[in-house]
PDB file of N, CA and C in Angstrom:
ATOM      1  N   MET A 913     -45.330-124.959 -80.657  1.00  0.00           N
ATOM      2  CA  MET A 913     -45.198-124.347 -79.349  1.00  0.00           C
ATOM      3  C   MET A 913     -45.413-122.846 -79.485  1.00  0.00           C
ATOM      4  N   THR A 914     -46.209-122.282 -78.615  1.00  0.00           N
ATOM      5  CA  THR A 914     -46.515-120.856 -78.680  1.00  0.00           C
ATOM      6  C   THR A 914     -45.544-120.074 -77.808  1.00  0.00           C
ATOM      7  N   ASP A 915     -45.575-118.752 -77.975  1.00  0.00           N
ATOM      8  CA  ASP A 915     -44.737-117.898 -77.133  1.00  0.00           C
ATOM      9  C   ASP A 915     -45.076-118.072 -75.658  1.00  0.00           C
ATOM     10  N   GLN A 916     -46.349-118.310 -75.389  1.00  0.00           N
ATOM     11  CA  GLN A 916     -46.777-118.492 -74.003  1.00  0.00           C
ATOM     12  C   GLN A 916     -46.110-119.732 -73.411  1.00  0.00           C
ATOM     13  N   ASN A 917     -46.013-120.811 -74.184  1.00  0.00           N
ATOM     14  CA  ASN A 917     -45.372-122.035 -73.706  1.00  0.00           C
ATOM     15  C   ASN A 917     -43.883-121.822 -73.469  1.00  0.00           C
ATOM     16  N   ILE A 918     -43.249-121.076 -74.338  1.00  0.00           N
ATOM     17  CA  ILE A 918     -41.822-120.812 -74.198  1.00  0.00           C
ATOM     18  C   ILE A 918     -41.570-120.012 -72.928  1.00  0.00           C
ATOM     19  N   THR A 919     -42.379-118.998 -72.693  1.00  0.00           N
ATOM     20  CA  THR A 919     -42.228-118.184 -71.494  1.00  0.00           C
ATOM     21  C   THR A 919     -42.407-119.037 -70.248  1.00  0.00           C
ATOM     22  N   ARG A 920     -43.413-119.863 -70.251  1.00  0.00           N
ATOM     23  CA  ARG A 920     -43.674-120.715 -69.102  1.00  0.00           C
ATOM     24  C   ARG A 920     -42.503-121.665 -68.885  1.00  0.00           C
ATOM     25  N   HIS A 921     -41.935-122.182 -69.965  1.00  0.00           N
ATOM     26  CA  HIS A 921     -40.810-123.096 -69.864  1.00  0.00           C
ATOM     27  C   HIS A 921     -39.610-122.414 -69.205  1.00  0.00           C
ATOM     28  N   HIS A 922     -39.346-121.171 -69.568  1.00  0.00           N
ATOM     29  CA  HIS A 922     -38.211-120.457 -69.004  1.00  0.00           C
ATOM     30  C   HIS A 922     -38.365-120.222 -67.505  1.00  0.00           C
ATOM     31  N   HIS A 923     -39.574-120.116 -67.030  1.00  0.00           N
ATOM     32  CA  HIS A 923     -39.783-119.891 -65.606  1.00  0.00           C
ATOM     33  C   HIS A 923     -39.434-121.132 -64.789  1.00  0.00           C
ATOM     34  N   ASN A 924     -39.430-122.305 -65.417  1.00  0.00           N
ATOM     35  CA  ASN A 924     -39.133-123.543 -64.706  1.00  0.00           C
ATOM     36  C   ASN A 924     -37.645-123.875 -64.690  1.00  0.00           C
ATOM     37  N   VAL A 925     -36.833-123.095 -65.361  1.00  0.00           N
ATOM     38  CA  VAL A 925     -35.404-123.361 -65.438  1.00  0.00           C
ATOM     39  C   VAL A 925     -34.715-122.786 -64.207  1.00  0.00           C
ATOM     40  N   LEU A 926     -33.918-123.605 -63.547  1.00  0.00           N
ATOM     41  CA  LEU A 926     -33.163-123.145 -62.386  1.00  0.00           C
ATOM     42  C   LEU A 926     -31.772-122.729 -62.840  1.00  0.00           C
ATOM     43  N   VAL A 927     -31.339-121.579 -62.383  1.00  0.00           N
ATOM     44  CA  VAL A 927     -30.013-121.087 -62.701  1.00  0.00           C
ATOM     45  C   VAL A 927     -29.149-121.285 -61.464  1.00  0.00           C
ATOM     46  N   PRO A 928     -28.006-121.955 -61.612  1.00  0.00           N
ATOM     47  CA  PRO A 928     -27.173-122.177 -60.426  1.00  0.00           C
ATOM     48  C   PRO A 928     -26.601-120.868 -59.900  1.00  0.00           C
ATOM     49  N   ALA A 929     -26.344-120.832 -58.606  1.00  0.00           N
ATOM     50  CA  ALA A 929     -25.770-119.638 -57.989  1.00  0.00           C
ATOM     51  C   ALA A 929     -24.366-119.405 -58.538  1.00  0.00           C
ATOM     52  N   ASN A 930     -23.985-118.140 -58.588  1.00  0.00           N
ATOM     53  CA  ASN A 930     -22.655-117.778 -59.048  1.00  0.00           C
ATOM     54  C   ASN A 930     -21.640-118.228 -57.995  1.00  0.00           C
ATOM     55  N   PRO A 931     -20.729-119.149 -58.346  1.00  0.00           N
ATOM     56  CA  PRO A 931     -19.761-119.632 -57.352  1.00  0.00           C
ATOM     57  C   PRO A 931     -18.724-118.579 -56.970  1.00  0.00           C
ATOM     58  N   TYR A 932     -18.724-117.440 -57.656  1.00  0.00           N
ATOM     59  CA  TYR A 932     -17.721-116.406 -57.406  1.00  0.00           C
ATOM     60  C   TYR A 932     -18.267-115.250 -56.578  1.00  0.00           C
ATOM     61  N   ILE A 933     -19.408-115.463 -55.945  1.00  0.00           N
ATOM     62  CA  ILE A 933     -20.036-114.405 -55.165  1.00  0.00           C
ATOM     63  C   ILE A 933     -19.118-113.943 -54.031  1.00  0.00           C
ATOM     64  N   HIS A 934     -18.420-114.878 -53.398  1.00  0.00           N
ATOM     65  CA  HIS A 934     -17.596-114.528 -52.241  1.00  0.00           C
ATOM     66  C   HIS A 934     -16.101-114.616 -52.527  1.00  0.00           C
ATOM     67  N   VAL A 935     -15.731-114.898 -53.767  1.00  0.00           N
ATOM     68  CA  VAL A 935     -14.323-114.980 -54.141  1.00  0.00           C
ATOM     69  C   VAL A 935     -13.804-113.569 -54.406  1.00  0.00           C
ATOM     70  N   GLU A 936     -12.614-113.275 -53.898  1.00  0.00           N
ATOM     71  CA  GLU A 936     -12.040-111.949 -54.127  1.00  0.00           C
ATOM     72  C   GLU A 936     -11.646-111.801 -55.597  1.00  0.00           C
ATOM     73  N   VAL A 937     -12.067-110.699 -56.175  1.00  0.00           N
ATOM     74  CA  VAL A 937     -11.759-110.412 -57.574  1.00  0.00           C
ATOM     75  C   VAL A 937     -10.330-109.863 -57.634  1.00  0.00           C
ATOM     76  N   PRO A 938      -9.501-110.405 -58.542  1.00  0.00           N
ATOM     77  CA  PRO A 938      -8.137-109.891 -58.654  1.00  0.00           C
ATOM     78  C   PRO A 938      -8.123-108.393 -58.965  1.00  0.00           C
ATOM     79  N   THR A 939      -7.142-107.702 -58.429  1.00  0.00           N
ATOM     80  CA  THR A 939      -7.033-106.254 -58.618  1.00  0.00           C
ATOM     81  C   THR A 939      -6.983-105.886 -60.093  1.00  0.00           C
ATOM     82  N   TRP A 940      -6.213-106.659 -60.879  1.00  0.00           N
ATOM     83  CA  TRP A 940      -6.086-106.337 -62.305  1.00  0.00           C
ATOM     84  C   TRP A 940      -7.430-106.417 -63.016  1.00  0.00           C
ATOM     85  N   LEU A 941      -8.312-107.332 -62.556  1.00  0.00           N
ATOM     86  CA  LEU A 941      -9.624-107.461 -63.189  1.00  0.00           C
ATOM     87  C   LEU A 941     -10.533-106.295 -62.794  1.00  0.00           C
ATOM     88  N   LYS A 942     -10.394-105.814 -61.561  1.00  0.00           N
ATOM     89  CA  LYS A 942     -11.145-104.627 -61.142  1.00  0.00           C
ATOM     90  C   LYS A 942     -10.729-103.419 -61.986  1.00  0.00           C
ATOM     91  N   VAL A 943      -9.420-103.268 -62.184  1.00  0.00           N
ATOM     92  CA  VAL A 943      -8.915-102.158 -63.002  1.00  0.00           C
ATOM     93  C   VAL A 943      -9.434-102.295 -64.429  1.00  0.00           C
ATOM     94  N   TYR A 944      -9.366-103.500 -64.972  1.00  0.00           N
ATOM     95  CA  TYR A 944      -9.849-103.745 -66.333  1.00  0.00           C
ATOM     96  C   TYR A 944     -11.332-103.406 -66.451  1.00  0.00           C
ATOM     97  N   SER A 945     -12.115-103.743 -65.438  1.00  0.00           N
ATOM     98  CA  SER A 945     -13.564-103.511 -65.517  1.00  0.00           C
ATOM     99  C   SER A 945     -13.900-102.020 -65.569  1.00  0.00           C
ATOM    100  N   GLN A 946     -13.006-101.174 -65.055  1.00  0.00           N
ATOM    101  CA  GLN A 946     -13.250 -99.727 -65.047  1.00  0.00           C
ATOM    102  C   GLN A 946     -12.586 -99.011 -66.220  1.00  0.00           C
ATOM    103  N   ALA A 947     -11.730 -99.718 -66.947  1.00  0.00           N
ATOM    104  CA  ALA A 947     -10.983 -99.090 -68.045  1.00  0.00           C
ATOM    105  C   ALA A 947     -11.878 -98.913 -69.272  1.00  0.00           C
ATOM    106  N   PRO A 948     -11.604 -97.896 -70.080  1.00  0.00           N
ATOM    107  CA  PRO A 948     -12.363 -97.710 -71.315  1.00  0.00           C
ATOM    108  C   PRO A 948     -12.070 -98.847 -72.302  1.00  0.00           C
ATOM    109  N   PRO A 949     -13.024 -99.156 -73.161  1.00  0.00           N
ATOM    110  CA  PRO A 949     -12.836-100.238 -74.132  1.00  0.00           C
ATOM    111  C   PRO A 949     -11.626-100.042 -75.057  1.00  0.00           C
ATOM    112  N   ALA A 950     -11.154 -98.830 -75.185  1.00  0.00           N
ATOM    113  CA  ALA A 950      -9.999 -98.574 -76.053  1.00  0.00           C
ATOM    114  C   ALA A 950      -8.763 -99.343 -75.582  1.00  0.00           C
ATOM    115  N   TYR A 951      -8.743 -99.774 -74.330  1.00  0.00           N
ATOM    116  CA  TYR A 951      -7.593-100.501 -73.785  1.00  0.00           C
ATOM    117  C   TYR A 951      -7.784-102.016 -73.820  1.00  0.00           C
ATOM    118  N   ASP A 952      -8.873-102.503 -74.359  1.00  0.00           N
ATOM    119  CA  ASP A 952      -9.134-103.944 -74.391  1.00  0.00           C
ATOM    120  C   ASP A 952      -8.018-104.726 -75.076  1.00  0.00           C
ATOM    121  N   HIS A 953      -7.400-104.153 -76.069  1.00  0.00           N
ATOM    122  CA  HIS A 953      -6.364-104.862 -76.824  1.00  0.00           C
ATOM    123  C   HIS A 953      -5.115-105.155 -75.987  1.00  0.00           C
ATOM    124  N   LYS A 954      -4.963-104.484 -74.865  1.00  0.00           N
ATOM    125  CA  LYS A 954      -3.778-104.684 -74.021  1.00  0.00           C
ATOM    126  C   LYS A 954      -3.785-106.041 -73.327  1.00  0.00           C
ATOM    127  N   LEU A 955      -4.974-106.583 -73.082  1.00  0.00           N
ATOM    128  CA  LEU A 955      -5.049-107.923 -72.490  1.00  0.00           C
ATOM    129  C   LEU A 955      -5.054-108.952 -73.611  1.00  0.00           C
ATOM    130  N   LYS A 956      -4.232-109.935 -73.491  1.00  0.00           N
ATOM    131  CA  LYS A 956      -4.137-111.009 -74.488  1.00  0.00           C
ATOM    132  C   LYS A 956      -4.997-112.182 -74.012  1.00  0.00           C
ATOM    133  N   TRP A 957      -6.302-112.066 -74.256  1.00  0.00           N
ATOM    134  CA  TRP A 957      -7.242-113.070 -73.763  1.00  0.00           C
ATOM    135  C   TRP A 957      -6.946-114.448 -74.328  1.00  0.00           C
ATOM    136  N   GLU A 958      -6.347-114.504 -75.507  1.00  0.00           N
ATOM    137  CA  GLU A 958      -6.057-115.810 -76.121  1.00  0.00           C
ATOM    138  C   GLU A 958      -5.017-116.607 -75.324  1.00  0.00           C
ATOM    139  N   LEU A 959      -4.301-115.958 -74.418  1.00  0.00           N
ATOM    140  CA  LEU A 959      -3.307-116.644 -73.594  1.00  0.00           C
ATOM    141  C   LEU A 959      -3.927-117.304 -72.356  1.00  0.00           C
ATOM    142  N   PHE A 960      -5.185-117.004 -72.059  1.00  0.00           N
ATOM    143  CA  PHE A 960      -5.862-117.585 -70.898  1.00  0.00           C
ATOM    144  C   PHE A 960      -6.507-118.910 -71.274  1.00  0.00           C
ATOM    145  N   ARG A 961      -6.587-119.800 -70.297  1.00  0.00           N
ATOM    146  CA  ARG A 961      -7.314-121.057 -70.496  1.00  0.00           C
ATOM    147  C   ARG A 961      -8.810-120.770 -70.482  1.00  0.00           C
ATOM    148  N   LEU A 962      -9.575-121.644 -71.114  1.00  0.00           N
ATOM    149  CA  LEU A 962     -11.029-121.470 -71.190  1.00  0.00           C
ATOM    150  C   LEU A 962     -11.641-121.381 -69.793  1.00  0.00           C
ATOM    151  N   GLY A 963     -11.223-122.238 -68.877  1.00  0.00           N
ATOM    152  CA  GLY A 963     -11.763-122.207 -67.520  1.00  0.00           C
ATOM    153  C   GLY A 963     -11.494-120.884 -66.831  1.00  0.00           C
ATOM    154  N   ASP A 964     -10.298-120.327 -67.050  1.00  0.00           N
ATOM    155  CA  ASP A 964      -9.969-119.023 -66.468  1.00  0.00           C
ATOM    156  C   ASP A 964     -10.863-117.937 -67.046  1.00  0.00           C
ATOM    157  N   LEU A 965     -11.074-117.994 -68.357  1.00  0.00           N
ATOM    158  CA  LEU A 965     -11.935-116.993 -68.997  1.00  0.00           C
ATOM    159  C   LEU A 965     -13.351-117.050 -68.431  1.00  0.00           C
ATOM    160  N   GLU A 966     -13.851-118.249 -68.204  1.00  0.00           N
ATOM    161  CA  GLU A 966     -15.187-118.395 -67.627  1.00  0.00           C
ATOM    162  C   GLU A 966     -15.227-117.832 -66.209  1.00  0.00           C
ATOM    163  N   ASP A 967     -14.160-118.083 -65.443  1.00  0.00           N
ATOM    164  CA  ASP A 967     -14.089-117.550 -64.082  1.00  0.00           C
ATOM    165  C   ASP A 967     -14.085-116.023 -64.101  1.00  0.00           C
ATOM    166  N   TYR A 968     -13.258-115.445 -64.963  1.00  0.00           N
ATOM    167  CA  TYR A 968     -13.161-113.989 -65.024  1.00  0.00           C
ATOM    168  C   TYR A 968     -14.455-113.359 -65.532  1.00  0.00           C
ATOM    169  N   ASP A 969     -15.124-114.057 -66.442  1.00  0.00           N
ATOM    170  CA  ASP A 969     -16.411-113.565 -66.933  1.00  0.00           C
ATOM    171  C   ASP A 969     -17.417-113.495 -65.791  1.00  0.00           C
ATOM    172  N   ALA A 970     -17.476-114.532 -64.965  1.00  0.00           N
ATOM    173  CA  ALA A 970     -18.400-114.545 -63.822  1.00  0.00           C
ATOM    174  C   ALA A 970     -18.049-113.431 -62.837  1.00  0.00           C
ATOM    175  N   MET A 971     -16.760-113.199 -62.630  1.00  0.00           N
ATOM    176  CA  MET A 971     -16.335-112.138 -61.716  1.00  0.00           C
ATOM    177  C   MET A 971     -16.690-110.762 -62.271  1.00  0.00           C
ATOM    178  N   LEU A 972     -16.526-110.582 -63.575  1.00  0.00           N
ATOM    179  CA  LEU A 972     -16.894-109.299 -64.193  1.00  0.00           C
ATOM    180  C   LEU A 972     -18.384-109.042 -64.076  1.00  0.00           C
ATOM    181  N   ILE A 973     -19.174-110.077 -64.300  1.00  0.00           N
ATOM    182  CA  ILE A 973     -20.627-109.928 -64.158  1.00  0.00           C
ATOM    183  C   ILE A 973     -20.957-109.489 -62.735  1.00  0.00           C
ATOM    184  N   ARG A 974     -20.299-110.095 -61.746  1.00  0.00           N
ATOM    185  CA  ARG A 974     -20.522-109.705 -60.350  1.00  0.00           C
ATOM    186  C   ARG A 974     -20.136-108.248 -60.118  1.00  0.00           C
ATOM    187  N   LEU A 975     -18.977-107.832 -60.636  1.00  0.00           N
ATOM    188  CA  LEU A 975     -18.546-106.444 -60.465  1.00  0.00           C
ATOM    189  C   LEU A 975     -19.550-105.476 -61.079  1.00  0.00           C
ATOM    190  N   TYR A 976     -20.023-105.783 -62.281  1.00  0.00           N
ATOM    191  CA  TYR A 976     -20.964-104.887 -62.956  1.00  0.00           C
ATOM    192  C   TYR A 976     -22.305-104.849 -62.229  1.00  0.00           C
ATOM    193  N   ARG A 977     -22.739-105.983 -61.702  1.00  0.00           N
ATOM    194  CA  ARG A 977     -23.997-105.995 -60.933  1.00  0.00           C
ATOM    195  C   ARG A 977     -23.863-105.160 -59.659  1.00  0.00           C
ATOM    196  N   GLU A 978     -22.727-105.286 -58.984  1.00  0.00           N
ATOM    197  CA  GLU A 978     -22.510-104.498 -57.768  1.00  0.00           C
ATOM    198  C   GLU A 978     -22.486-103.007 -58.101  1.00  0.00           C
ATOM    199  N   GLU A 979     -21.863-102.662 -59.215  1.00  0.00           N
ATOM    200  CA  GLU A 979     -21.807-101.260 -59.642  1.00  0.00           C
ATOM    201  C   GLU A 979     -23.206-100.722 -59.928  1.00  0.00           C
ATOM    202  N   LEU A 980     -24.009-101.517 -60.612  1.00  0.00           N
ATOM    203  CA  LEU A 980     -25.386-101.104 -60.903  1.00  0.00           C
ATOM    204  C   LEU A 980     -26.216-100.993 -59.626  1.00  0.00           C
ATOM    205  N   GLU A 981     -25.997-101.915 -58.702  1.00  0.00           N
ATOM    206  CA  GLU A 981     -26.727-101.858 -57.436  1.00  0.00           C
ATOM    207  C   GLU A 981     -26.384-100.579 -56.676  1.00  0.00           C
ATOM    208  N   ASP A 982     -25.108-100.214 -56.659  1.00  0.00           N
ATOM    209  CA  ASP A 982     -24.694 -98.974 -56.000  1.00  0.00           C
ATOM    210  C   ASP A 982     -25.351 -97.763 -56.654  1.00  0.00           C
ATOM    211  N   LEU A 983     -25.409 -97.771 -57.977  1.00  0.00           N
ATOM    212  CA  LEU A 983     -26.028 -96.670 -58.715  1.00  0.00           C
ATOM    213  C   LEU A 983     -27.514 -96.565 -58.385  1.00  0.00           C
ATOM    214  N   VAL A 984     -28.202 -97.688 -58.421  1.00  0.00           N
ATOM    215  CA  VAL A 984     -29.642 -97.700 -58.131  1.00  0.00           C
ATOM    216  C   VAL A 984     -29.903 -97.264 -56.696  1.00  0.00           C
ATOM    217  N   MET A 985     -29.089 -97.727 -55.756  1.00  0.00           N
ATOM    218  CA  MET A 985     -29.290 -97.353 -54.358  1.00  0.00           C
ATOM    219  C   MET A 985     -29.049 -95.852 -54.153  1.00  0.00           C
ATOM    220  N   GLY A 986     -28.119 -95.278 -54.906  1.00  0.00           N
ATOM    221  CA  GLY A 986     -27.903 -93.829 -54.828  1.00  0.00           C
ATOM    222  C   GLY A 986     -29.145 -93.073 -55.269  1.00  0.00           C
ATOM    223  N   TYR A 987     -29.760 -93.507 -56.368  1.00  0.00           N
ATOM    224  CA  TYR A 987     -30.990 -92.871 -56.830  1.00  0.00           C
ATOM    225  C   TYR A 987     -32.125 -93.104 -55.839  1.00  0.00           C
ATOM    226  N   GLU A 988     -32.149 -94.279 -55.223  1.00  0.00           N
ATOM    227  CA  GLU A 988     -33.201 -94.566 -54.247  1.00  0.00           C
ATOM    228  C   GLU A 988     -33.066 -93.657 -53.032  1.00  0.00           C
ATOM    229  N   ARG A 989     -31.846 -93.418 -52.551  1.00  0.00           N
ATOM    230  CA  ARG A 989     -31.652 -92.492 -51.428  1.00  0.00           C
ATOM    231  C   ARG A 989     -32.120 -91.088 -51.802  1.00  0.00           C
ATOM    232  N   TYR A 990     -31.815 -90.659 -53.020  1.00  0.00           N
ATOM    233  CA  TYR A 990     -32.245 -89.349 -53.503  1.00  0.00           C
ATOM    234  C   TYR A 990     -33.770 -89.280 -53.569  1.00  0.00           C
ATOM    235  N   ARG A 991     -34.394 -90.350 -54.088  1.00  0.00           N
ATOM    236  CA  ARG A 991     -35.850 -90.390 -54.190  1.00  0.00           C
ATOM    237  C   ARG A 991     -36.493 -90.321 -52.816  1.00  0.00           C
ATOM    238  N   GLN A 992     -35.933 -91.032 -51.849  1.00  0.00           N
ATOM    239  CA  GLN A 992     -36.474 -91.009 -50.491  1.00  0.00           C
ATOM    240  C   GLN A 992     -36.330 -89.633 -49.851  1.00  0.00           C
ATOM    241  N   ALA A 993     -35.205 -88.965 -50.106  1.00  0.00           N
ATOM    242  CA  ALA A 993     -35.015 -87.611 -49.564  1.00  0.00           C
ATOM    243  C   ALA A 993     -36.045 -86.652 -50.165  1.00  0.00           C
ATOM    244  N   LEU A 994     -36.307 -86.778 -51.462  1.00  0.00           N
ATOM    245  CA  LEU A 994     -37.335 -85.943 -52.100  1.00  0.00           C
ATOM    246  C   LEU A 994     -38.709 -86.209 -51.498  1.00  0.00           C
ATOM    247  N   PHE A 995     -39.012 -87.486 -51.279  1.00  0.00           N
ATOM    248  CA  PHE A 995     -40.300 -87.858 -50.707  1.00  0.00           C
ATOM    249  C   PHE A 995     -40.456 -87.267 -49.302  1.00  0.00           C
ATOM    250  N   ARG A 996     -39.401 -87.371 -48.478  1.00  0.00           N
ATOM    251  CA  ARG A 996     -39.477 -86.809 -47.122  1.00  0.00           C
ATOM    252  C   ARG A 996     -39.672 -85.298 -47.160  1.00  0.00           C
ATOM    253  N   GLU A 997     -38.960 -84.619 -48.040  1.00  0.00           N
ATOM    254  CA  GLU A 997     -39.104 -83.159 -48.158  1.00  0.00           C
ATOM    255  C   GLU A 997     -40.517 -82.799 -48.605  1.00  0.00           C
ATOM    256  N   ARG A 998     -41.046 -83.548 -49.557  1.00  0.00           N
ATOM    257  CA  ARG A 998     -42.417 -83.307 -50.031  1.00  0.00           C
ATOM    258  C   ARG A 998     -43.416 -83.480 -48.902  1.00  0.00           C
ATOM    259  N   GLU A 999     -43.280 -84.569 -48.146  1.00  0.00           N
ATOM    260  CA  GLU A 999     -44.187 -84.825 -47.025  1.00  0.00           C
ATOM    261  C   GLU A 999     -44.074 -83.721 -45.974  1.00  0.00           C
ATOM    262  N   LYS A1000     -42.856 -83.263 -45.703  1.00  0.00           N
ATOM    263  CA  LYS A1000     -42.649 -82.187 -44.730  1.00  0.00           C
ATOM    264  C   LYS A1000     -43.361 -80.916 -45.189  1.00  0.00           C
ATOM    265  N   ARG A1001     -43.238 -80.590 -46.449  1.00  0.00           N
ATOM    266  CA  ARG A1001     -43.888 -79.379 -46.962  1.00  0.00           C
ATOM    267  C   ARG A1001     -45.408 -79.507 -46.954  1.00  0.00           C
ATOM    268  N   ILE A1002     -45.900 -80.674 -47.227  1.00  0.00           N
ATOM    269  CA  ILE A1002     -47.353 -80.888 -47.175  1.00  0.00           C
ATOM    270  C   ILE A1002     -47.843 -80.698 -45.743  1.00  0.00           C
ATOM    271  N   ARG A1003     -47.128 -81.268 -44.774  1.00  0.00           N
ATOM    272  CA  ARG A1003     -47.512 -81.097 -43.360  1.00  0.00           C
ATOM    273  C   ARG A1003     -47.456 -79.632 -42.962  1.00  0.00           C
ATOM    274  N   ASN A1004     -46.401 -78.930 -43.378  1.00  0.00           N
ATOM    275  CA  ASN A1004     -46.271 -77.501 -43.048  1.00  0.00           C
ATOM    276  C   ASN A1004     -47.393 -76.688 -43.681  1.00  0.00           C
ATOM    277  N   ALA A1005     -47.747 -77.033 -44.904  1.00  0.00           N
ATOM    278  CA  ALA A1005     -48.833 -76.313 -45.574  1.00  0.00           C
ATOM    279  C   ALA A1005     -50.156 -76.565 -44.851  1.00  0.00           C
ATOM    280  N   ASP A1006     -50.384 -77.805 -44.411  1.00  0.00           N
ATOM    281  CA  ASP A1006     -51.605 -78.132 -43.667  1.00  0.00           C
ATOM    282  C   ASP A1006     -51.645 -77.369 -42.348  1.00  0.00           C
ATOM    283  N   ASP A1007     -50.495 -77.302 -41.667  1.00  0.00           N
ATOM    284  CA  ASP A1007     -50.429 -76.564 -40.398  1.00  0.00           C
ATOM    285  C   ASP A1007     -50.720 -75.085 -40.619  1.00  0.00           C
ATOM    286  N   GLU A1008     -50.169 -74.521 -41.671  1.00  0.00           N
ATOM    287  CA  GLU A1008     -50.408 -73.106 -41.968  1.00  0.00           C
ATOM    288  C   GLU A1008     -51.875 -72.853 -42.298  1.00  0.00           C
ATOM    289  N   ASP A1009     -52.481 -73.771 -43.040  1.00  0.00           N
ATOM    290  CA  ASP A1009     -53.904 -73.629 -43.371  1.00  0.00           C
ATOM    291  C   ASP A1009     -54.755 -73.645 -42.106  1.00  0.00           C
ATOM    292  N   ARG A1010     -54.445 -74.532 -41.161  1.00  0.00           N
ATOM    293  CA  ARG A1010     -55.217 -74.584 -39.911  1.00  0.00           C
ATOM    294  C   ARG A1010     -54.986 -73.337 -39.085  1.00  0.00           C
ATOM    295  N   PHE A1011     -53.752 -72.834 -39.074  1.00  0.00           N
ATOM    296  CA  PHE A1011     -53.402 -71.655 -38.298  1.00  0.00           C
ATOM    297  C   PHE A1011     -54.062 -70.398 -38.874  1.00  0.00           C
ATOM    298  N   ASN A1012     -54.121 -70.324 -40.202  1.00  0.00           N
ATOM    299  CA  ASN A1012     -54.668 -69.138 -40.858  1.00  0.00           C
ATOM    300  C   ASN A1012     -56.170 -69.246 -41.145  1.00  0.00           C
ATOM    301  N   TRP A1013     -56.800 -70.295 -40.734  1.00  0.00           N
ATOM    302  CA  TRP A1013     -58.207 -70.492 -41.040  1.00  0.00           C
ATOM    303  C   TRP A1013     -59.058 -69.552 -40.196  1.00  0.00           C
ATOM    304  N   HIS A1014     -59.982 -68.844 -40.863  1.00  0.00           N
ATOM    305  CA  HIS A1014     -60.897 -67.935 -40.164  1.00  0.00           C
ATOM    306  C   HIS A1014     -62.323 -68.349 -40.509  1.00  0.00           C
ATOM    307  N   PRO A1015     -63.149 -68.551 -39.480  1.00  0.00           N
ATOM    308  CA  PRO A1015     -64.556 -68.946 -39.745  1.00  0.00           C
ATOM    309  C   PRO A1015     -65.371 -67.821 -40.325  1.00  0.00           C
TER     310      PRO A1015
END
């Protein structure tokens, strides 16, 4: 099997939707997601059941994706503001050129 076949195979795989998309994330998990890794030892993950760990993992992935989306959208708003300012200056420069044009 070639790399091309493997890539094609992966495109045919369906990934189920995250069942935790609309579930409220517990406050303690939100706090944990923002805490520095130095505090990881404070949670005793070995005391959680496997199913709970899987649930919390899915919720953390959702939190991190939302955080990244917010970050990207902030940069996109900044990029759009720069684009509008650039277009405004180009229009103003064109207007000035027409106004100052002498035959």
